[in-house]
mmCIF file of the C-alpha atoms, coordinates in Angstrom:
data_MODEL
# 
_entry.id   MODEL 
# 
loop_
_atom_site.group_PDB 
_atom_site.id 
_atom_site.type_symbol 
_atom_site.label_atom_id 
_atom_site.label_alt_id 
_atom_site.label_comp_id 
_atom_site.label_asym_id 
_atom_site.label_entity_id 
_atom_site.label_seq_id 
_atom_site.pdbx_PDB_ins_code 
_atom_site.Cartn_x 
_atom_site.Cartn_y 
_atom_site.Cartn_z 
_atom_site.occupancy 
_atom_site.B_iso_or_equiv 
_atom_site.pdbx_formal_charge 
_atom_site.auth_seq_id 
_atom_site.auth_comp_id 
_atom_site.auth_asym_id 
_atom_site.auth_atom_id 
_atom_site.pdbx_PDB_model_num 
ATOM 1   C CA . ASP A 1 1   ? 2.269   14.652  -4.911  1.00 0.00 ? 1   ASP A CA 1 
ATOM 2   C CA . TYR A 1 2   ? 2.421   11.220  -3.330  1.00 0.00 ? 2   TYR A CA 1 
ATOM 3   C CA . TYR A 1 3   ? 2.769   10.499  0.359   1.00 0.00 ? 3   TYR A CA 1 
ATOM 4   C CA . ALA A 1 4   ? 3.477   7.290   2.190   1.00 0.00 ? 4   ALA A CA 1 
ATOM 5   C CA . SER A 1 5   ? 1.584   6.866   5.404   1.00 0.00 ? 5   SER A CA 1 
ATOM 6   C CA . ARG A 1 6   ? 3.861   4.419   7.179   1.00 0.00 ? 6   ARG A CA 1 
ATOM 7   C CA . GLY A 1 7   ? 7.598   4.900   7.192   1.00 0.00 ? 7   GLY A CA 1 
ATOM 8   C CA . LEU A 1 8   ? 9.362   6.150   4.120   1.00 0.00 ? 8   LEU A CA 1 
ATOM 9   C CA . GLY A 1 9   ? 12.118  3.539   3.988   1.00 0.00 ? 9   GLY A CA 1 
ATOM 10  C CA . ASP A 1 10  ? 14.808  4.368   1.454   1.00 0.00 ? 10  ASP A CA 1 
ATOM 11  C CA . VAL A 1 11  ? 12.758  7.179   -0.081  1.00 0.00 ? 11  VAL A CA 1 
ATOM 12  C CA . TYR A 1 12  ? 12.726  9.097   3.201   1.00 0.00 ? 12  TYR A CA 1 
ATOM 13  C CA . LYS A 1 13  ? 16.464  8.669   3.624   1.00 0.00 ? 13  LYS A CA 1 
ATOM 14  C CA . ARG A 1 14  ? 17.086  10.136  0.157   1.00 0.00 ? 14  ARG A CA 1 
ATOM 15  C CA . GLN A 1 15  ? 14.386  12.774  0.342   1.00 0.00 ? 15  GLN A CA 1 
ATOM 16  C CA . ALA A 1 16  ? 14.712  13.900  3.982   1.00 0.00 ? 16  ALA A CA 1 
ATOM 17  C CA . LYS A 1 17  ? 14.931  17.542  2.947   1.00 0.00 ? 17  LYS A CA 1 
ATOM 18  C CA . ASN A 1 18  ? 12.207  17.314  0.319   1.00 0.00 ? 18  ASN A CA 1 
ATOM 19  C CA . LYS A 1 19  ? 9.195   19.237  1.604   1.00 0.00 ? 19  LYS A CA 1 
ATOM 20  C CA . ARG A 1 20  ? 6.791   16.886  -0.212  1.00 0.00 ? 20  ARG A CA 1 
ATOM 21  C CA . PHE A 1 21  ? 7.554   14.231  2.426   1.00 0.00 ? 21  PHE A CA 1 
ATOM 22  C CA . LYS A 1 22  ? 6.639   14.426  6.061   1.00 0.00 ? 22  LYS A CA 1 
ATOM 23  C CA . LYS A 1 23  ? 7.894   12.029  8.714   1.00 0.00 ? 23  LYS A CA 1 
ATOM 24  C CA . ILE A 1 24  ? 5.332   11.210  11.404  1.00 0.00 ? 24  ILE A CA 1 
ATOM 25  C CA . ASN A 1 25  ? 6.224   9.459   14.650  1.00 0.00 ? 25  ASN A CA 1 
ATOM 26  C CA . ILE A 1 26  ? 3.500   7.732   16.655  1.00 0.00 ? 26  ILE A CA 1 
ATOM 27  C CA . ASP A 1 27  ? 3.448   5.166   19.420  1.00 0.00 ? 27  ASP A CA 1 
ATOM 28  C CA . ASN A 1 28  ? 3.552   1.589   18.171  1.00 0.00 ? 28  ASN A CA 1 
ATOM 29  C CA . SER A 1 29  ? -0.114  0.842   17.585  1.00 0.00 ? 29  SER A CA 1 
ATOM 30  C CA . GLY A 1 30  ? 0.045   -1.300  14.459  1.00 0.00 ? 30  GLY A CA 1 
ATOM 31  C CA . LEU A 1 31  ? -0.091  -0.795  10.720  1.00 0.00 ? 31  LEU A CA 1 
ATOM 32  C CA . GLY A 1 32  ? -3.762  0.136   10.568  1.00 0.00 ? 32  GLY A CA 1 
ATOM 33  C CA . ALA A 1 33  ? -3.390  2.991   13.053  1.00 0.00 ? 33  ALA A CA 1 
ATOM 34  C CA . ALA A 1 34  ? -0.169  4.220   11.414  1.00 0.00 ? 34  ALA A CA 1 
ATOM 35  C CA . ARG A 1 35  ? -1.706  4.220   7.965   1.00 0.00 ? 35  ARG A CA 1 
ATOM 36  C CA . ASN A 1 36  ? -4.861  5.970   9.159   1.00 0.00 ? 36  ASN A CA 1 
ATOM 37  C CA . ARG A 1 37  ? -2.756  8.662   10.798  1.00 0.00 ? 37  ARG A CA 1 
ATOM 38  C CA . GLY A 1 38  ? -0.688  9.133   7.650   1.00 0.00 ? 38  GLY A CA 1 
ATOM 39  C CA . VAL A 1 39  ? -3.810  9.506   5.528   1.00 0.00 ? 39  VAL A CA 1 
ATOM 40  C CA . SER A 1 40  ? -5.230  12.100  7.917   1.00 0.00 ? 40  SER A CA 1 
ATOM 41  C CA . GLU A 1 41  ? -2.049  14.179  7.609   1.00 0.00 ? 41  GLU A CA 1 
ATOM 42  C CA . ALA A 1 42  ? -1.483  13.766  3.861   1.00 0.00 ? 42  ALA A CA 1 
ATOM 43  C CA . GLU A 1 43  ? -1.925  16.835  1.702   1.00 0.00 ? 43  GLU A CA 1 
ATOM 44  C CA . GLY A 1 44  ? -1.261  15.512  -1.806  1.00 0.00 ? 44  GLY A CA 1 
ATOM 45  C CA . ASP A 1 45  ? -3.585  14.426  -4.583  1.00 0.00 ? 45  ASP A CA 1 
ATOM 46  C CA . TYR A 1 46  ? -2.754  10.728  -4.206  1.00 0.00 ? 46  TYR A CA 1 
ATOM 47  C CA . LEU A 1 47  ? -1.766  8.416   -1.341  1.00 0.00 ? 47  LEU A CA 1 
ATOM 48  C CA . ILE A 1 48  ? 0.702   5.561   -1.436  1.00 0.00 ? 48  ILE A CA 1 
ATOM 49  C CA . PHE A 1 49  ? 1.709   3.214   1.347   1.00 0.00 ? 49  PHE A CA 1 
ATOM 50  C CA . LEU A 1 50  ? 5.303   2.121   1.819   1.00 0.00 ? 50  LEU A CA 1 
ATOM 51  C CA . ASP A 1 51  ? 6.277   -0.366  4.485   1.00 0.00 ? 51  ASP A CA 1 
ATOM 52  C CA . SER A 1 52  ? 9.442   0.657   6.294   1.00 0.00 ? 52  SER A CA 1 
ATOM 53  C CA . ASP A 1 53  ? 11.474  -2.400  5.235   1.00 0.00 ? 53  ASP A CA 1 
ATOM 54  C CA . ASP A 1 54  ? 10.563  -2.148  1.535   1.00 0.00 ? 54  ASP A CA 1 
ATOM 55  C CA . ILE A 1 55  ? 12.142  -0.031  -1.187  1.00 0.00 ? 55  ILE A CA 1 
ATOM 56  C CA . LEU A 1 56  ? 10.387  2.403   -3.492  1.00 0.00 ? 56  LEU A CA 1 
ATOM 57  C CA . ASP A 1 57  ? 12.185  3.358   -6.683  1.00 0.00 ? 57  ASP A CA 1 
ATOM 58  C CA . ILE A 1 58  ? 11.865  7.127   -7.069  1.00 0.00 ? 58  ILE A CA 1 
ATOM 59  C CA . GLU A 1 59  ? 11.208  6.554   -10.781 1.00 0.00 ? 59  GLU A CA 1 
ATOM 60  C CA . LEU A 1 60  ? 7.925   4.905   -9.815  1.00 0.00 ? 60  LEU A CA 1 
ATOM 61  C CA . LEU A 1 61  ? 6.794   8.235   -8.373  1.00 0.00 ? 61  LEU A CA 1 
ATOM 62  C CA . ASN A 1 62  ? 7.763   9.967   -11.610 1.00 0.00 ? 62  ASN A CA 1 
ATOM 63  C CA . LYS A 1 63  ? 5.795   7.369   -13.583 1.00 0.00 ? 63  LYS A CA 1 
ATOM 64  C CA . LEU A 1 64  ? 2.781   7.795   -11.287 1.00 0.00 ? 64  LEU A CA 1 
ATOM 65  C CA . ASN A 1 65  ? 2.808   11.530  -12.008 1.00 0.00 ? 65  ASN A CA 1 
ATOM 66  C CA . GLN A 1 66  ? 2.304   10.687  -15.701 1.00 0.00 ? 66  GLN A CA 1 
ATOM 67  C CA . GLN A 1 67  ? -0.794  8.539   -15.093 1.00 0.00 ? 67  GLN A CA 1 
ATOM 68  C CA . ASP A 1 68  ? -4.447  9.432   -15.494 1.00 0.00 ? 68  ASP A CA 1 
ATOM 69  C CA . ALA A 1 69  ? -5.211  12.202  -13.004 1.00 0.00 ? 69  ALA A CA 1 
ATOM 70  C CA . ASP A 1 70  ? -8.856  11.111  -12.722 1.00 0.00 ? 70  ASP A CA 1 
ATOM 71  C CA . ALA A 1 71  ? -8.154  7.541   -11.609 1.00 0.00 ? 71  ALA A CA 1 
ATOM 72  C CA . ASP A 1 72  ? -9.497  6.571   -8.177  1.00 0.00 ? 72  ASP A CA 1 
ATOM 73  C CA . VAL A 1 73  ? -6.825  3.855   -7.894  1.00 0.00 ? 73  VAL A CA 1 
ATOM 74  C CA . ILE A 1 74  ? -3.653  3.164   -9.864  1.00 0.00 ? 74  ILE A CA 1 
ATOM 75  C CA . VAL A 1 75  ? -2.302  -0.392  -9.521  1.00 0.00 ? 75  VAL A CA 1 
ATOM 76  C CA . TYR A 1 76  ? 1.366   -1.140  -10.172 1.00 0.00 ? 76  TYR A CA 1 
ATOM 77  C CA . ASP A 1 77  ? 3.425   -4.314  -10.272 1.00 0.00 ? 77  ASP A CA 1 
ATOM 78  C CA . TYR A 1 78  ? 5.967   -5.143  -7.586  1.00 0.00 ? 78  TYR A CA 1 
ATOM 79  C CA . ILE A 1 79  ? 9.061   -7.238  -7.070  1.00 0.00 ? 79  ILE A CA 1 
ATOM 80  C CA . ASN A 1 80  ? 9.784   -9.581  -4.140  1.00 0.00 ? 80  ASN A CA 1 
ATOM 81  C CA . PHE A 1 81  ? 13.422  -9.443  -3.049  1.00 0.00 ? 81  PHE A CA 1 
ATOM 82  C CA . GLU A 1 82  ? 15.673  -10.634 -0.259  1.00 0.00 ? 82  GLU A CA 1 
ATOM 83  C CA . GLY A 1 83  ? 18.632  -8.719  1.154   1.00 0.00 ? 83  GLY A CA 1 
ATOM 84  C CA . THR A 1 84  ? 19.292  -6.199  -1.631  1.00 0.00 ? 84  THR A CA 1 
ATOM 85  C CA . LYS A 1 85  ? 16.886  -5.232  -4.389  1.00 0.00 ? 85  LYS A CA 1 
ATOM 86  C CA . ASN A 1 86  ? 19.195  -6.968  -6.884  1.00 0.00 ? 86  ASN A CA 1 
ATOM 87  C CA . ASN A 1 87  ? 18.365  -10.336 -5.283  1.00 0.00 ? 87  ASN A CA 1 
ATOM 88  C CA . ILE A 1 88  ? 14.979  -10.754 -6.981  1.00 0.00 ? 88  ILE A CA 1 
ATOM 89  C CA . LEU A 1 89  ? 12.870  -13.689 -5.836  1.00 0.00 ? 89  LEU A CA 1 
ATOM 90  C CA . LYS A 1 90  ? 9.717   -13.052 -7.867  1.00 0.00 ? 90  LYS A CA 1 
ATOM 91  C CA . LYS A 1 91  ? 8.133   -10.434 -10.109 1.00 0.00 ? 91  LYS A CA 1 
ATOM 92  C CA . ASN A 1 92  ? 4.427   -9.848  -9.531  1.00 0.00 ? 92  ASN A CA 1 
ATOM 93  C CA . TYR A 1 93  ? 2.598   -8.599  -12.601 1.00 0.00 ? 93  TYR A CA 1 
ATOM 94  C CA . PHE A 1 94  ? -1.061  -7.705  -12.599 1.00 0.00 ? 94  PHE A CA 1 
ATOM 95  C CA . PRO A 1 95  ? -3.169  -7.844  -15.765 1.00 0.00 ? 95  PRO A CA 1 
ATOM 96  C CA . GLU A 1 96  ? -4.697  -4.752  -17.304 1.00 0.00 ? 96  GLU A CA 1 
ATOM 97  C CA . ASN A 1 97  ? -8.211  -6.138  -16.818 1.00 0.00 ? 97  ASN A CA 1 
ATOM 98  C CA . MET A 1 98  ? -8.019  -5.524  -13.041 1.00 0.00 ? 98  MET A CA 1 
ATOM 99  C CA . VAL A 1 99  ? -9.436  -8.933  -12.126 1.00 0.00 ? 99  VAL A CA 1 
ATOM 100 C CA . ASN A 1 100 ? -6.313  -9.483  -10.041 1.00 0.00 ? 100 ASN A CA 1 
ATOM 101 C CA . TYR A 1 101 ? -4.948  -6.368  -8.334  1.00 0.00 ? 101 TYR A CA 1 
ATOM 102 C CA . GLY A 1 102 ? -3.257  -7.724  -5.210  1.00 0.00 ? 102 GLY A CA 1 
ATOM 103 C CA . VAL A 1 103 ? -4.793  -7.740  -1.756  1.00 0.00 ? 103 VAL A CA 1 
ATOM 104 C CA . VAL A 1 104 ? -2.131  -5.414  -0.335  1.00 0.00 ? 104 VAL A CA 1 
ATOM 105 C CA . ALA A 1 105 ? -2.387  -1.670  0.172   1.00 0.00 ? 105 ALA A CA 1 
ATOM 106 C CA . TRP A 1 106 ? 1.127   -0.842  -0.997  1.00 0.00 ? 106 TRP A CA 1 
ATOM 107 C CA . ASN A 1 107 ? 1.001   -1.678  -4.719  1.00 0.00 ? 107 ASN A CA 1 
ATOM 108 C CA . LYS A 1 108 ? -1.504  1.057   -5.421  1.00 0.00 ? 108 LYS A CA 1 
ATOM 109 C CA . ALA A 1 109 ? -1.863  4.824   -5.472  1.00 0.00 ? 109 ALA A CA 1 
ATOM 110 C CA . TYR A 1 110 ? -5.207  6.122   -4.212  1.00 0.00 ? 110 TYR A CA 1 
ATOM 111 C CA . LYS A 1 111 ? -6.815  9.422   -5.109  1.00 0.00 ? 111 LYS A CA 1 
ATOM 112 C CA . LYS A 1 112 ? -7.023  11.338  -1.821  1.00 0.00 ? 112 LYS A CA 1 
ATOM 113 C CA . SER A 1 113 ? -10.404 12.890  -2.627  1.00 0.00 ? 113 SER A CA 1 
ATOM 114 C CA . PHE A 1 114 ? -11.845 9.428   -3.408  1.00 0.00 ? 114 PHE A CA 1 
ATOM 115 C CA . TRP A 1 115 ? -10.425 8.091   -0.128  1.00 0.00 ? 115 TRP A CA 1 
ATOM 116 C CA . ASP A 1 116 ? -11.784 10.995  1.906   1.00 0.00 ? 116 ASP A CA 1 
ATOM 117 C CA . LYS A 1 117 ? -15.213 10.932  0.228   1.00 0.00 ? 117 LYS A CA 1 
ATOM 118 C CA . ASN A 1 118 ? -15.662 7.284   1.241   1.00 0.00 ? 118 ASN A CA 1 
ATOM 119 C CA . VAL A 1 119 ? -14.085 7.746   4.695   1.00 0.00 ? 119 VAL A CA 1 
ATOM 120 C CA . PHE A 1 120 ? -11.897 4.674   4.291   1.00 0.00 ? 120 PHE A CA 1 
ATOM 121 C CA . LEU A 1 121 ? -10.174 3.488   7.458   1.00 0.00 ? 121 LEU A CA 1 
ATOM 122 C CA . PHE A 1 122 ? -7.858  0.547   7.990   1.00 0.00 ? 122 PHE A CA 1 
ATOM 123 C CA . PRO A 1 123 ? -8.922  -1.775  10.820  1.00 0.00 ? 123 PRO A CA 1 
ATOM 124 C CA . VAL A 1 124 ? -6.757  -1.165  13.875  1.00 0.00 ? 124 VAL A CA 1 
ATOM 125 C CA . GLY A 1 125 ? -5.072  -3.813  15.964  1.00 0.00 ? 125 GLY A CA 1 
ATOM 126 C CA . ILE A 1 126 ? -5.169  -6.709  13.513  1.00 0.00 ? 126 ILE A CA 1 
ATOM 127 C CA . LYS A 1 127 ? -2.786  -8.377  11.103  1.00 0.00 ? 127 LYS A CA 1 
ATOM 128 C CA . TYR A 1 128 ? -3.802  -8.418  7.435   1.00 0.00 ? 128 TYR A CA 1 
ATOM 129 C CA . GLU A 1 129 ? -5.415  -5.026  7.787   1.00 0.00 ? 129 GLU A CA 1 
ATOM 130 C CA . ASP A 1 130 ? -5.079  -4.590  4.003   1.00 0.00 ? 130 ASP A CA 1 
ATOM 131 C CA . THR A 1 131 ? -7.497  -7.418  3.202   1.00 0.00 ? 131 THR A CA 1 
ATOM 132 C CA . PRO A 1 132 ? -10.741 -5.886  4.468   1.00 0.00 ? 132 PRO A CA 1 
ATOM 133 C CA . LEU A 1 133 ? -10.143 -2.482  2.948   1.00 0.00 ? 133 LEU A CA 1 
ATOM 134 C CA . VAL A 1 134 ? -8.451  -3.104  -0.407  1.00 0.00 ? 134 VAL A CA 1 
ATOM 135 C CA . HIS A 1 135 ? -11.326 -5.172  -1.781  1.00 0.00 ? 135 HIS A CA 1 
ATOM 136 C CA . ILE A 1 136 ? -13.839 -2.534  -0.639  1.00 0.00 ? 136 ILE A CA 1 
ATOM 137 C CA . ILE A 1 137 ? -11.803 0.240   -2.250  1.00 0.00 ? 137 ILE A CA 1 
ATOM 138 C CA . MET A 1 138 ? -11.487 -1.605  -5.542  1.00 0.00 ? 138 MET A CA 1 
ATOM 139 C CA . GLY A 1 139 ? -15.201 -2.420  -5.479  1.00 0.00 ? 139 GLY A CA 1 
ATOM 140 C CA . LEU A 1 140 ? -16.186 1.208   -4.947  1.00 0.00 ? 140 LEU A CA 1 
ATOM 141 C CA . SER A 1 141 ? -13.712 2.617   -7.444  1.00 0.00 ? 141 SER A CA 1 
ATOM 142 C CA . THR A 1 142 ? -15.443 3.714   -10.623 1.00 0.00 ? 142 THR A CA 1 
ATOM 143 C CA . LYS A 1 143 ? -12.152 4.380   -12.378 1.00 0.00 ? 143 LYS A CA 1 
ATOM 144 C CA . ASN A 1 144 ? -9.117  2.260   -11.606 1.00 0.00 ? 144 ASN A CA 1 
ATOM 145 C CA . VAL A 1 145 ? -6.192  1.788   -13.944 1.00 0.00 ? 145 VAL A CA 1 
ATOM 146 C CA . LYS A 1 146 ? -3.238  -0.524  -14.287 1.00 0.00 ? 146 LYS A CA 1 
ATOM 147 C CA . MET A 1 147 ? 0.041   1.308   -14.675 1.00 0.00 ? 147 MET A CA 1 
ATOM 148 C CA . ILE A 1 148 ? 1.938   -0.129  -17.599 1.00 0.00 ? 148 ILE A CA 1 
ATOM 149 C CA . GLY A 1 149 ? 5.655   -0.718  -17.827 1.00 0.00 ? 149 GLY A CA 1 
ATOM 150 C CA . LYS A 1 150 ? 7.035   0.039   -14.378 1.00 0.00 ? 150 LYS A CA 1 
ATOM 151 C CA . SER A 1 151 ? 7.234   -1.928  -11.160 1.00 0.00 ? 151 SER A CA 1 
ATOM 152 C CA . GLY A 1 152 ? 9.404   0.168   -8.880  1.00 0.00 ? 152 GLY A CA 1 
ATOM 153 C CA . TYR A 1 153 ? 8.103   -1.230  -5.590  1.00 0.00 ? 153 TYR A CA 1 
ATOM 154 C CA . TYR A 1 154 ? 10.396  -3.776  -3.955  1.00 0.00 ? 154 TYR A CA 1 
ATOM 155 C CA . TYR A 1 155 ? 8.749   -5.938  -1.309  1.00 0.00 ? 155 TYR A CA 1 
ATOM 156 C CA . ARG A 1 156 ? 11.340  -7.325  1.128   1.00 0.00 ? 156 ARG A CA 1 
ATOM 157 C CA . GLN A 1 157 ? 11.052  -11.031 1.984   1.00 0.00 ? 157 GLN A CA 1 
ATOM 158 C CA . ASN A 1 158 ? 12.464  -13.090 4.852   1.00 0.00 ? 158 ASN A CA 1 
ATOM 159 C CA . ARG A 1 159 ? 13.574  -10.164 7.006   1.00 0.00 ? 159 ARG A CA 1 
ATOM 160 C CA . LYS A 1 160 ? 14.231  -11.079 10.633  1.00 0.00 ? 160 LYS A CA 1 
ATOM 161 C CA . ASN A 1 161 ? 11.597  -9.576  12.985  1.00 0.00 ? 161 ASN A CA 1 
ATOM 162 C CA . SER A 1 162 ? 9.216   -8.830  10.106  1.00 0.00 ? 162 SER A CA 1 
ATOM 163 C CA . ILE A 1 163 ? 5.505   -8.954  10.995  1.00 0.00 ? 163 ILE A CA 1 
ATOM 164 C CA . ILE A 1 164 ? 4.881   -11.310 8.095   1.00 0.00 ? 164 ILE A CA 1 
ATOM 165 C CA . ASN A 1 165 ? 7.556   -13.698 9.395   1.00 0.00 ? 165 ASN A CA 1 
ATOM 166 C CA . GLU A 1 166 ? 5.852   -13.931 12.783  1.00 0.00 ? 166 GLU A CA 1 
ATOM 167 C CA . ALA A 1 167 ? 3.312   -16.416 11.403  1.00 0.00 ? 167 ALA A CA 1 
ATOM 168 C CA . SER A 1 168 ? 1.991   -18.833 13.959  1.00 0.00 ? 168 SER A CA 1 
ATOM 169 C CA . GLU A 1 169 ? -0.704  -21.417 14.426  1.00 0.00 ? 169 GLU A CA 1 
ATOM 170 C CA . GLY A 1 170 ? -3.135  -18.560 15.055  1.00 0.00 ? 170 GLY A CA 1 
ATOM 171 C CA . ASP A 1 171 ? -2.218  -16.961 11.739  1.00 0.00 ? 171 ASP A CA 1 
ATOM 172 C CA . ILE A 1 172 ? -5.080  -18.606 9.862   1.00 0.00 ? 172 ILE A CA 1 
ATOM 173 C CA . LEU A 1 173 ? -7.480  -17.284 12.505  1.00 0.00 ? 173 LEU A CA 1 
ATOM 174 C CA . MET A 1 174 ? -6.111  -13.777 11.953  1.00 0.00 ? 174 MET A CA 1 
ATOM 175 C CA . ARG A 1 175 ? -6.747  -14.128 8.224   1.00 0.00 ? 175 ARG A CA 1 
ATOM 176 C CA . PHE A 1 176 ? -10.315 -15.265 8.896   1.00 0.00 ? 176 PHE A CA 1 
ATOM 177 C CA . ASN A 1 177 ? -10.768 -12.310 11.244  1.00 0.00 ? 177 ASN A CA 1 
ATOM 178 C CA . ALA A 1 178 ? -9.690  -9.956  8.447   1.00 0.00 ? 178 ALA A CA 1 
ATOM 179 C CA . LEU A 1 179 ? -12.241 -11.590 6.132   1.00 0.00 ? 179 LEU A CA 1 
ATOM 180 C CA . LYS A 1 180 ? -14.938 -11.236 8.797   1.00 0.00 ? 180 LYS A CA 1 
ATOM 181 C CA . ILE A 1 181 ? -14.151 -7.514  9.055   1.00 0.00 ? 181 ILE A CA 1 
ATOM 182 C CA . MET A 1 182 ? -14.297 -7.281  5.253   1.00 0.00 ? 182 MET A CA 1 
ATOM 183 C CA . ASN A 1 183 ? -17.754 -8.871  5.280   1.00 0.00 ? 183 ASN A CA 1 
ATOM 184 C CA . GLU A 1 184 ? -18.929 -6.316  7.855   1.00 0.00 ? 184 GLU A CA 1 
ATOM 185 C CA . SER A 1 185 ? -17.389 -3.521  5.765   1.00 0.00 ? 185 SER A CA 1 
ATOM 186 C CA . ILE A 1 186 ? -19.298 -4.661  2.675   1.00 0.00 ? 186 ILE A CA 1 
ATOM 187 C CA . LYS A 1 187 ? -22.517 -4.045  4.612   1.00 0.00 ? 187 LYS A CA 1 
ATOM 188 C CA . ILE A 1 188 ? -21.344 -0.597  5.719   1.00 0.00 ? 188 ILE A CA 1 
ATOM 189 C CA . TYR A 1 189 ? -20.267 0.494   2.207   1.00 0.00 ? 189 TYR A CA 1 
ATOM 190 C CA . HIS A 1 190 ? -23.179 -1.321  0.489   1.00 0.00 ? 190 HIS A CA 1 
# 
């Protein structure tokens, strides 16, 4: 079973009655807090993260169920789109050698037991909360795999009021802050 920890976008709308999915409402406290809460409530074998304005093809979940059950992390490709998922802007493919896996949390499935064993937590109250944690996770993973032949995750671009579109002069400082947190996390996780 796979659970998204922040919003279920189109999947939730289609699967509202499916007992494998659980909608969680919390006060607006940022992505890190929302994702941490979702992880704490998840009951499945693997975790996935789906941003509320993106689209997850249900076939991706079926494909994930066919992957190696021992993998700590499964990385999958994704597609950037604007408006509807048919308006593709870019396809993002990651090589099988795992040198490049994407710095985002949402193009991966994470084994829940691996996550819990390492007590991973997203930083709270910052933008780019993926950056500090994803590199740590991939570094600690002893078995990560690249899923072959299916993207299925559609990353929405240029949406009005999107966090990513709120870039400002301070944006570069926020990115540096995320890297500083990552450096501190490297010390914690050795």
